[in-house]
PDB file of N, CA and C in Angstrom:
ATOM      1  N   MET A  25      -7.307  -6.923   4.038  1.00 53.00           N
ATOM      2  CA  MET A  25      -7.898  -5.843   3.266  1.00 53.00           C
ATOM      3  C   MET A  25      -8.897  -5.133   4.165  1.00 53.00           C
ATOM      4  N   ILE A  26      -8.830  -3.811   4.166  1.00 63.00           N
ATOM      5  CA  ILE A  26      -9.760  -3.077   5.009  1.00 63.00           C
ATOM      6  C   ILE A  26     -10.791  -2.303   4.203  1.00 63.00           C
ATOM      7  N   GLY A  27     -10.558  -2.172   2.924  1.00 72.00           N
ATOM      8  CA  GLY A  27     -11.514  -1.379   2.165  1.00 72.00           C
ATOM      9  C   GLY A  27     -11.517  -1.748   0.703  1.00 72.00           C
ATOM     10  N   LEU A  28     -12.623  -1.491   0.065  1.00 73.00           N
ATOM     11  CA  LEU A  28     -12.790  -1.750  -1.360  1.00 73.00           C
ATOM     12  C   LEU A  28     -13.691  -0.661  -1.906  1.00 73.00           C
ATOM     13  N   SER A  29     -13.269  -0.051  -3.002  1.00 75.00           N
ATOM     14  CA  SER A  29     -14.130   0.938  -3.641  1.00 75.00           C
ATOM     15  C   SER A  29     -14.089   0.738  -5.142  1.00 75.00           C
ATOM     16  N   ILE A  30     -15.188   1.038  -5.791  1.00 76.00           N
ATOM     17  CA  ILE A  30     -15.302   0.915  -7.244  1.00 76.00           C
ATOM     18  C   ILE A  30     -15.476   2.305  -7.829  1.00 76.00           C
ATOM     19  N   ASP A  31     -14.568   2.663  -8.726  1.00 73.00           N
ATOM     20  CA  ASP A  31     -14.621   3.961  -9.387  1.00 73.00           C
ATOM     21  C   ASP A  31     -15.075   3.711 -10.824  1.00 73.00           C
ATOM     22  N   ARG A  32     -16.364   3.848 -11.052  1.00 73.00           N
ATOM     23  CA  ARG A  32     -16.912   3.547 -12.383  1.00 73.00           C
ATOM     24  C   ARG A  32     -16.420   4.526 -13.448  1.00 73.00           C
ATOM     25  N   ALA A  33     -16.218   5.774 -13.078  1.00 71.00           N
ATOM     26  CA  ALA A  33     -15.731   6.767 -14.044  1.00 71.00           C
ATOM     27  C   ALA A  33     -14.324   6.411 -14.513  1.00 71.00           C
ATOM     28  N   ALA A  34     -13.483   5.971 -13.601  1.00 71.00           N
ATOM     29  CA  ALA A  34     -12.108   5.597 -13.953  1.00 71.00           C
ATOM     30  C   ALA A  34     -12.005   4.131 -14.371  1.00 71.00           C
ATOM     31  N   ASN A  35     -13.112   3.387 -14.252  1.00 80.00           N
ATOM     32  CA  ASN A  35     -13.164   1.983 -14.644  1.00 80.00           C
ATOM     33  C   ASN A  35     -12.115   1.156 -13.894  1.00 80.00           C
ATOM     34  N   CYS A  36     -12.101   1.288 -12.569  1.00 84.00           N
ATOM     35  CA  CYS A  36     -11.137   0.540 -11.776  1.00 84.00           C
ATOM     36  C   CYS A  36     -11.708   0.189 -10.402  1.00 84.00           C
ATOM     37  N   VAL A  37     -11.040  -0.736  -9.743  1.00 88.00           N
ATOM     38  CA  VAL A  37     -11.370  -1.125  -8.382  1.00 88.00           C
ATOM     39  C   VAL A  37     -10.160  -0.798  -7.520  1.00 88.00           C
ATOM     40  N   LYS A  38     -10.405  -0.188  -6.354  1.00 88.00           N
ATOM     41  CA  LYS A  38      -9.319   0.169  -5.449  1.00 88.00           C
ATOM     42  C   LYS A  38      -9.445  -0.635  -4.164  1.00 88.00           C
ATOM     43  N   HIS A  39      -8.338  -1.221  -3.741  1.00 89.00           N
ATOM     44  CA  HIS A  39      -8.262  -1.986  -2.497  1.00 89.00           C
ATOM     45  C   HIS A  39      -7.345  -1.232  -1.546  1.00 89.00           C
ATOM     46  N   ASP A  40      -7.693  -1.200  -0.270  1.00 92.00           N
ATOM     47  CA  ASP A  40      -6.858  -0.582   0.752  1.00 92.00           C
ATOM     48  C   ASP A  40      -6.440  -1.665   1.752  1.00 92.00           C
ATOM     49  N   TYR A  41      -5.141  -1.770   1.973  1.00 93.00           N
ATOM     50  CA  TYR A  41      -4.589  -2.761   2.892  1.00 93.00           C
ATOM     51  C   TYR A  41      -3.958  -2.054   4.081  1.00 93.00           C
ATOM     52  N   LEU A  42      -4.303  -2.488   5.274  1.00 93.00           N
ATOM     53  CA  LEU A  42      -3.764  -1.912   6.500  1.00 93.00           C
ATOM     54  C   LEU A  42      -2.522  -2.690   6.913  1.00 93.00           C
ATOM     55  N   GLY A  43      -1.484  -1.963   7.310  1.00 92.00           N
ATOM     56  CA  GLY A  43      -0.260  -2.597   7.776  1.00 92.00           C
ATOM     57  C   GLY A  43       0.352  -1.795   8.909  1.00 92.00           C
ATOM     58  N   VAL A  44       1.369  -2.379   9.532  1.00 92.00           N
ATOM     59  CA  VAL A  44       2.091  -1.710  10.615  1.00 92.00           C
ATOM     60  C   VAL A  44       3.582  -1.916  10.388  1.00 92.00           C
ATOM     61  N   TRP A  45       4.332  -0.829  10.374  1.00 90.00           N
ATOM     62  CA  TRP A  45       5.790  -0.875  10.301  1.00 90.00           C
ATOM     63  C   TRP A  45       6.304  -0.811  11.726  1.00 90.00           C
ATOM     64  N   LYS A  46       7.047  -1.840  12.145  1.00 90.00           N
ATOM     65  CA  LYS A  46       7.595  -1.874  13.497  1.00 90.00           C
ATOM     66  C   LYS A  46       9.090  -1.574  13.403  1.00 90.00           C
ATOM     67  N   HIS A  47       9.507  -0.546  14.156  1.00 85.00           N
ATOM     68  CA  HIS A  47      10.900  -0.111  14.063  1.00 85.00           C
ATOM     69  C   HIS A  47      11.351   0.484  15.391  1.00 85.00           C
ATOM     70  N   LYS A  48      12.426  -0.069  15.940  1.00 86.00           N
ATOM     71  CA  LYS A  48      13.023   0.431  17.186  1.00 86.00           C
ATOM     72  C   LYS A  48      11.999   0.577  18.313  1.00 86.00           C
ATOM     73  N   GLY A  49      11.151  -0.430  18.465  1.00 90.00           N
ATOM     74  CA  GLY A  49      10.167  -0.430  19.541  1.00 90.00           C
ATOM     75  C   GLY A  49       8.924   0.399  19.282  1.00 90.00           C
ATOM     76  N   ASN A  50       8.842   1.050  18.144  1.00 90.00           N
ATOM     77  CA  ASN A  50       7.665   1.859  17.790  1.00 90.00           C
ATOM     78  C   ASN A  50       6.872   1.167  16.688  1.00 90.00           C
ATOM     79  N   GLU A  51       5.589   1.474  16.638  1.00 93.00           N
ATOM     80  CA  GLU A  51       4.725   0.942  15.581  1.00 93.00           C
ATOM     81  C   GLU A  51       4.134   2.108  14.799  1.00 93.00           C
ATOM     82  N   TYR A  52       4.193   2.005  13.467  1.00 93.00           N
ATOM     83  CA  TYR A  52       3.699   3.058  12.587  1.00 93.00           C
ATOM     84  C   TYR A  52       2.644   2.465  11.648  1.00 93.00           C
ATOM     85  N   PRO A  53       1.350   2.684  11.897  1.00 94.00           N
ATOM     86  CA  PRO A  53       0.309   2.126  11.021  1.00 94.00           C
ATOM     87  C   PRO A  53       0.259   2.876   9.685  1.00 94.00           C
ATOM     88  N   PHE A  54      -0.051   2.125   8.634  1.00 93.00           N
ATOM     89  CA  PHE A  54      -0.145   2.710   7.302  1.00 93.00           C
ATOM     90  C   PHE A  54      -1.201   1.978   6.489  1.00 93.00           C
ATOM     91  N   VAL A  55      -1.579   2.586   5.370  1.00 94.00           N
ATOM     92  CA  VAL A  55      -2.488   1.971   4.402  1.00 94.00           C
ATOM     93  C   VAL A  55      -1.787   1.965   3.051  1.00 94.00           C
ATOM     94  N   ILE A  56      -1.835   0.832   2.372  1.00 93.00           N
ATOM     95  CA  ILE A  56      -1.333   0.742   1.003  1.00 93.00           C
ATOM     96  C   ILE A  56      -2.536   0.703   0.084  1.00 93.00           C
ATOM     97  N   HIS A  57      -2.537   1.580  -0.915  1.00 92.00           N
ATOM     98  CA  HIS A  57      -3.626   1.674  -1.886  1.00 92.00           C
ATOM     99  C   HIS A  57      -3.226   0.925  -3.158  1.00 92.00           C
ATOM    100  N   VAL A  58      -4.060  -0.046  -3.552  1.00 91.00           N
ATOM    101  CA  VAL A  58      -3.822  -0.858  -4.749  1.00 91.00           C
ATOM    102  C   VAL A  58      -4.960  -0.605  -5.726  1.00 91.00           C
ATOM    103  N   VAL A  59      -4.623  -0.446  -7.004  1.00 90.00           N
ATOM    104  CA  VAL A  59      -5.612  -0.176  -8.053  1.00 90.00           C
ATOM    105  C   VAL A  59      -5.610  -1.321  -9.052  1.00 90.00           C
ATOM    106  N   LYS A  60      -6.793  -1.753  -9.448  1.00 88.00           N
ATOM    107  CA  LYS A  60      -6.951  -2.786 -10.479  1.00 88.00           C
ATOM    108  C   LYS A  60      -7.837  -2.237 -11.580  1.00 88.00           C
ATOM    109  N   ASN A  61      -7.229  -1.988 -12.739  1.00 84.00           N
ATOM    110  CA  ASN A  61      -7.982  -1.591 -13.928  1.00 84.00           C
ATOM    111  C   ASN A  61      -8.395  -2.858 -14.660  1.00 84.00           C
ATOM    112  N   ASN A  62      -9.402  -2.774 -15.464  1.00 76.00           N
ATOM    113  CA  ASN A  62      -9.856  -3.957 -16.201  1.00 76.00           C
ATOM    114  C   ASN A  62      -8.795  -4.495 -17.147  1.00 76.00           C
ATOM    115  N   ASP A  63      -7.968  -3.622 -17.700  1.00 73.00           N
ATOM    116  CA  ASP A  63      -6.999  -4.034 -18.712  1.00 73.00           C
ATOM    117  C   ASP A  63      -5.623  -4.367 -18.153  1.00 73.00           C
ATOM    118  N   ASP A  64      -5.312  -3.937 -16.940  1.00 77.00           N
ATOM    119  CA  ASP A  64      -3.962  -4.044 -16.408  1.00 77.00           C
ATOM    120  C   ASP A  64      -3.903  -4.958 -15.196  1.00 77.00           C
ATOM    121  N   ASN A  65      -2.662  -5.315 -14.830  1.00 83.00           N
ATOM    122  CA  ASN A  65      -2.433  -6.028 -13.577  1.00 83.00           C
ATOM    123  C   ASN A  65      -2.625  -5.053 -12.430  1.00 83.00           C
ATOM    124  N   PRO A  66      -2.986  -5.530 -11.251  1.00 88.00           N
ATOM    125  CA  PRO A  66      -3.093  -4.628 -10.101  1.00 88.00           C
ATOM    126  C   PRO A  66      -1.736  -3.986  -9.819  1.00 88.00           C
ATOM    127  N   TYR A  67      -1.754  -2.753  -9.351  1.00 89.00           N
ATOM    128  CA  TYR A  67      -0.500  -2.089  -9.012  1.00 89.00           C
ATOM    129  C   TYR A  67      -0.673  -1.264  -7.745  1.00 89.00           C
ATOM    130  N   VAL A  68       0.431  -1.072  -7.037  1.00 91.00           N
ATOM    131  CA  VAL A  68       0.429  -0.290  -5.819  1.00 91.00           C
ATOM    132  C   VAL A  68       0.442   1.186  -6.211  1.00 91.00           C
ATOM    133  N   GLU A  69      -0.606   1.887  -5.815  1.00 90.00           N
ATOM    134  CA  GLU A  69      -0.727   3.308  -6.160  1.00 90.00           C
ATOM    135  C   GLU A  69       0.050   4.188  -5.182  1.00 90.00           C
ATOM    136  N   SER A  70      -0.081   3.903  -3.878  1.00 92.00           N
ATOM    137  CA  SER A  70       0.597   4.754  -2.901  1.00 92.00           C
ATOM    138  C   SER A  70       0.577   4.120  -1.517  1.00 92.00           C
ATOM    139  N   LEU A  71       1.347   4.724  -0.621  1.00 93.00           N
ATOM    140  CA  LEU A  71       1.369   4.347   0.785  1.00 93.00           C
ATOM    141  C   LEU A  71       1.038   5.600   1.584  1.00 93.00           C
ATOM    142  N   GLU A  72       0.158   5.449   2.562  1.00 93.00           N
ATOM    143  CA  GLU A  72      -0.280   6.586   3.384  1.00 93.00           C
ATOM    144  C   GLU A  72      -0.082   6.235   4.855  1.00 93.00           C
ATOM    145  N   TRP A  73       0.686   7.071   5.565  1.00 94.00           N
ATOM    146  CA  TRP A  73       0.881   6.871   7.005  1.00 94.00           C
ATOM    147  C   TRP A  73      -0.352   7.382   7.731  1.00 94.00           C
ATOM    148  N   LEU A  74      -0.833   6.616   8.718  1.00 93.00           N
ATOM    149  CA  LEU A  74      -2.049   6.989   9.427  1.00 93.00           C
ATOM    150  C   LEU A  74      -1.783   7.878  10.629  1.00 93.00           C
ATOM    151  N   GLU A  75      -0.628   7.741  11.232  1.00 86.00           N
ATOM    152  CA  GLU A  75      -0.291   8.556  12.399  1.00 86.00           C
ATOM    153  C   GLU A  75       1.086   9.153  12.164  1.00 86.00           C
ATOM    154  N   ASP A  76       1.973   8.961  13.122  1.00 84.00           N
ATOM    155  CA  ASP A  76       3.330   9.455  12.967  1.00 84.00           C
ATOM    156  C   ASP A  76       4.032   8.725  11.835  1.00 84.00           C
ATOM    157  N   GLU A  77       4.911   9.434  11.170  1.00 85.00           N
ATOM    158  CA  GLU A  77       5.704   8.861  10.099  1.00 85.00           C
ATOM    159  C   GLU A  77       7.100   8.566  10.652  1.00 85.00           C
ATOM    160  N   PRO A  78       7.668   7.380  10.341  1.00 84.00           N
ATOM    161  CA  PRO A  78       9.004   7.084  10.864  1.00 84.00           C
ATOM    162  C   PRO A  78      10.037   8.050  10.296  1.00 84.00           C
ATOM    163  N   ASN A  79      11.114   8.235  11.044  1.00 78.00           N
ATOM    164  CA  ASN A  79      12.174   9.138  10.596  1.00 78.00           C
ATOM    165  C   ASN A  79      12.892   8.608   9.371  1.00 78.00           C
ATOM    166  N   ASP A  80      12.977   7.293   9.243  1.00 76.00           N
ATOM    167  CA  ASP A  80      13.643   6.692   8.095  1.00 76.00           C
ATOM    168  C   ASP A  80      12.740   6.771   6.874  1.00 76.00           C
ATOM    169  N   ASP A  81      13.347   6.861   5.712  1.00 82.00           N
ATOM    170  CA  ASP A  81      12.584   6.884   4.464  1.00 82.00           C
ATOM    171  C   ASP A  81      12.358   5.438   4.019  1.00 82.00           C
ATOM    172  N   VAL A  82      11.273   4.833   4.487  1.00 88.00           N
ATOM    173  CA  VAL A  82      11.016   3.417   4.251  1.00 88.00           C
ATOM    174  C   VAL A  82       9.851   3.174   3.292  1.00 88.00           C
ATOM    175  N   ASP A  83       9.240   4.215   2.766  1.00 89.00           N
ATOM    176  CA  ASP A  83       8.069   4.055   1.904  1.00 89.00           C
ATOM    177  C   ASP A  83       8.345   3.112   0.740  1.00 89.00           C
ATOM    178  N   GLU A  84       9.437   3.344   0.017  1.00 90.00           N
ATOM    179  CA  GLU A  84       9.736   2.532  -1.162  1.00 90.00           C
ATOM    180  C   GLU A  84      10.014   1.078  -0.781  1.00 90.00           C
ATOM    181  N   GLU A  85      10.677   0.866   0.358  1.00 90.00           N
ATOM    182  CA  GLU A  85      10.978  -0.492   0.807  1.00 90.00           C
ATOM    183  C   GLU A  85       9.691  -1.243   1.154  1.00 90.00           C
ATOM    184  N   ILE A  86       8.779  -0.593   1.853  1.00 90.00           N
ATOM    185  CA  ILE A  86       7.510  -1.228   2.217  1.00 90.00           C
ATOM    186  C   ILE A  86       6.695  -1.545   0.965  1.00 90.00           C
ATOM    187  N   ILE A  87       6.586  -0.590   0.057  1.00 89.00           N
ATOM    188  CA  ILE A  87       5.838  -0.805  -1.189  1.00 89.00           C
ATOM    189  C   ILE A  87       6.453  -1.949  -1.990  1.00 89.00           C
ATOM    190  N   TYR A  88       7.771  -1.980  -2.088  1.00 91.00           N
ATOM    191  CA  TYR A  88       8.454  -3.031  -2.842  1.00 91.00           C
ATOM    192  C   TYR A  88       8.133  -4.412  -2.277  1.00 91.00           C
ATOM    193  N   HIS A  89       8.306  -4.590  -0.963  1.00 88.00           N
ATOM    194  CA  HIS A  89       8.057  -5.901  -0.355  1.00 88.00           C
ATOM    195  C   HIS A  89       6.585  -6.293  -0.434  1.00 88.00           C
ATOM    196  N   PHE A  90       5.687  -5.342  -0.252  1.00 88.00           N
ATOM    197  CA  PHE A  90       4.254  -5.622  -0.367  1.00 88.00           C
ATOM    198  C   PHE A  90       3.924  -6.081  -1.790  1.00 88.00           C
ATOM    199  N   ALA A  91       4.425  -5.356  -2.779  1.00 88.00           N
ATOM    200  CA  ALA A  91       4.135  -5.693  -4.179  1.00 88.00           C
ATOM    201  C   ALA A  91       4.700  -7.066  -4.547  1.00 88.00           C
ATOM    202  N   ILE A  92       5.906  -7.367  -4.113  1.00 88.00           N
ATOM    203  CA  ILE A  92       6.522  -8.663  -4.420  1.00 88.00           C
ATOM    204  C   ILE A  92       5.729  -9.794  -3.761  1.00 88.00           C
ATOM    205  N   ASN A  93       5.352  -9.623  -2.496  1.00 86.00           N
ATOM    206  CA  ASN A  93       4.614 -10.670  -1.782  1.00 86.00           C
ATOM    207  C   ASN A  93       3.231 -10.926  -2.358  1.00 86.00           C
ATOM    208  N   HIS A  94       2.594  -9.893  -2.920  1.00 82.00           N
ATOM    209  CA  HIS A  94       1.249 -10.044  -3.456  1.00 82.00           C
ATOM    210  C   HIS A  94       1.205 -10.113  -4.980  1.00 82.00           C
ATOM    211  N   LYS A  95       2.395 -10.093  -5.599  1.00 83.00           N
ATOM    212  CA  LYS A  95       2.524 -10.165  -7.060  1.00 83.00           C
ATOM    213  C   LYS A  95       1.806  -9.001  -7.761  1.00 83.00           C
ATOM    214  N   TYR A  96       1.970  -7.808  -7.195  1.00 84.00           N
ATOM    215  CA  TYR A  96       1.426  -6.595  -7.792  1.00 84.00           C
ATOM    216  C   TYR A  96       2.536  -5.844  -8.509  1.00 84.00           C
ATOM    217  N   ASP A  97       2.161  -5.056  -9.501  1.00 81.00           N
ATOM    218  CA  ASP A  97       3.112  -4.160 -10.148  1.00 81.00           C
ATOM    219  C   ASP A  97       3.326  -2.944  -9.250  1.00 81.00           C
ATOM    220  N   ILE A  98       4.443  -2.288  -9.476  1.00 73.00           N
ATOM    221  CA  ILE A  98       4.741  -1.066  -8.710  1.00 73.00           C
ATOM    222  C   ILE A  98       4.579   0.126  -9.630  1.00 73.00           C
TER     223      ILE A  98
END
């Protein structure tokens, strides 16, 4: 986890996780944003590429595997 923020107006806590997608000898750093409301299970809000974005459309695959491994909703 690289970041934590509390949004009192929205009544939630946001966690930011840093990751790297390695593909064909290249590395693509990204951040996954997770939101935890008081009433709900944590869920993956979005994925943000930090530098270059890979040519393949892998956002949904990365979010899916991250959510399954951490038991988060999508």
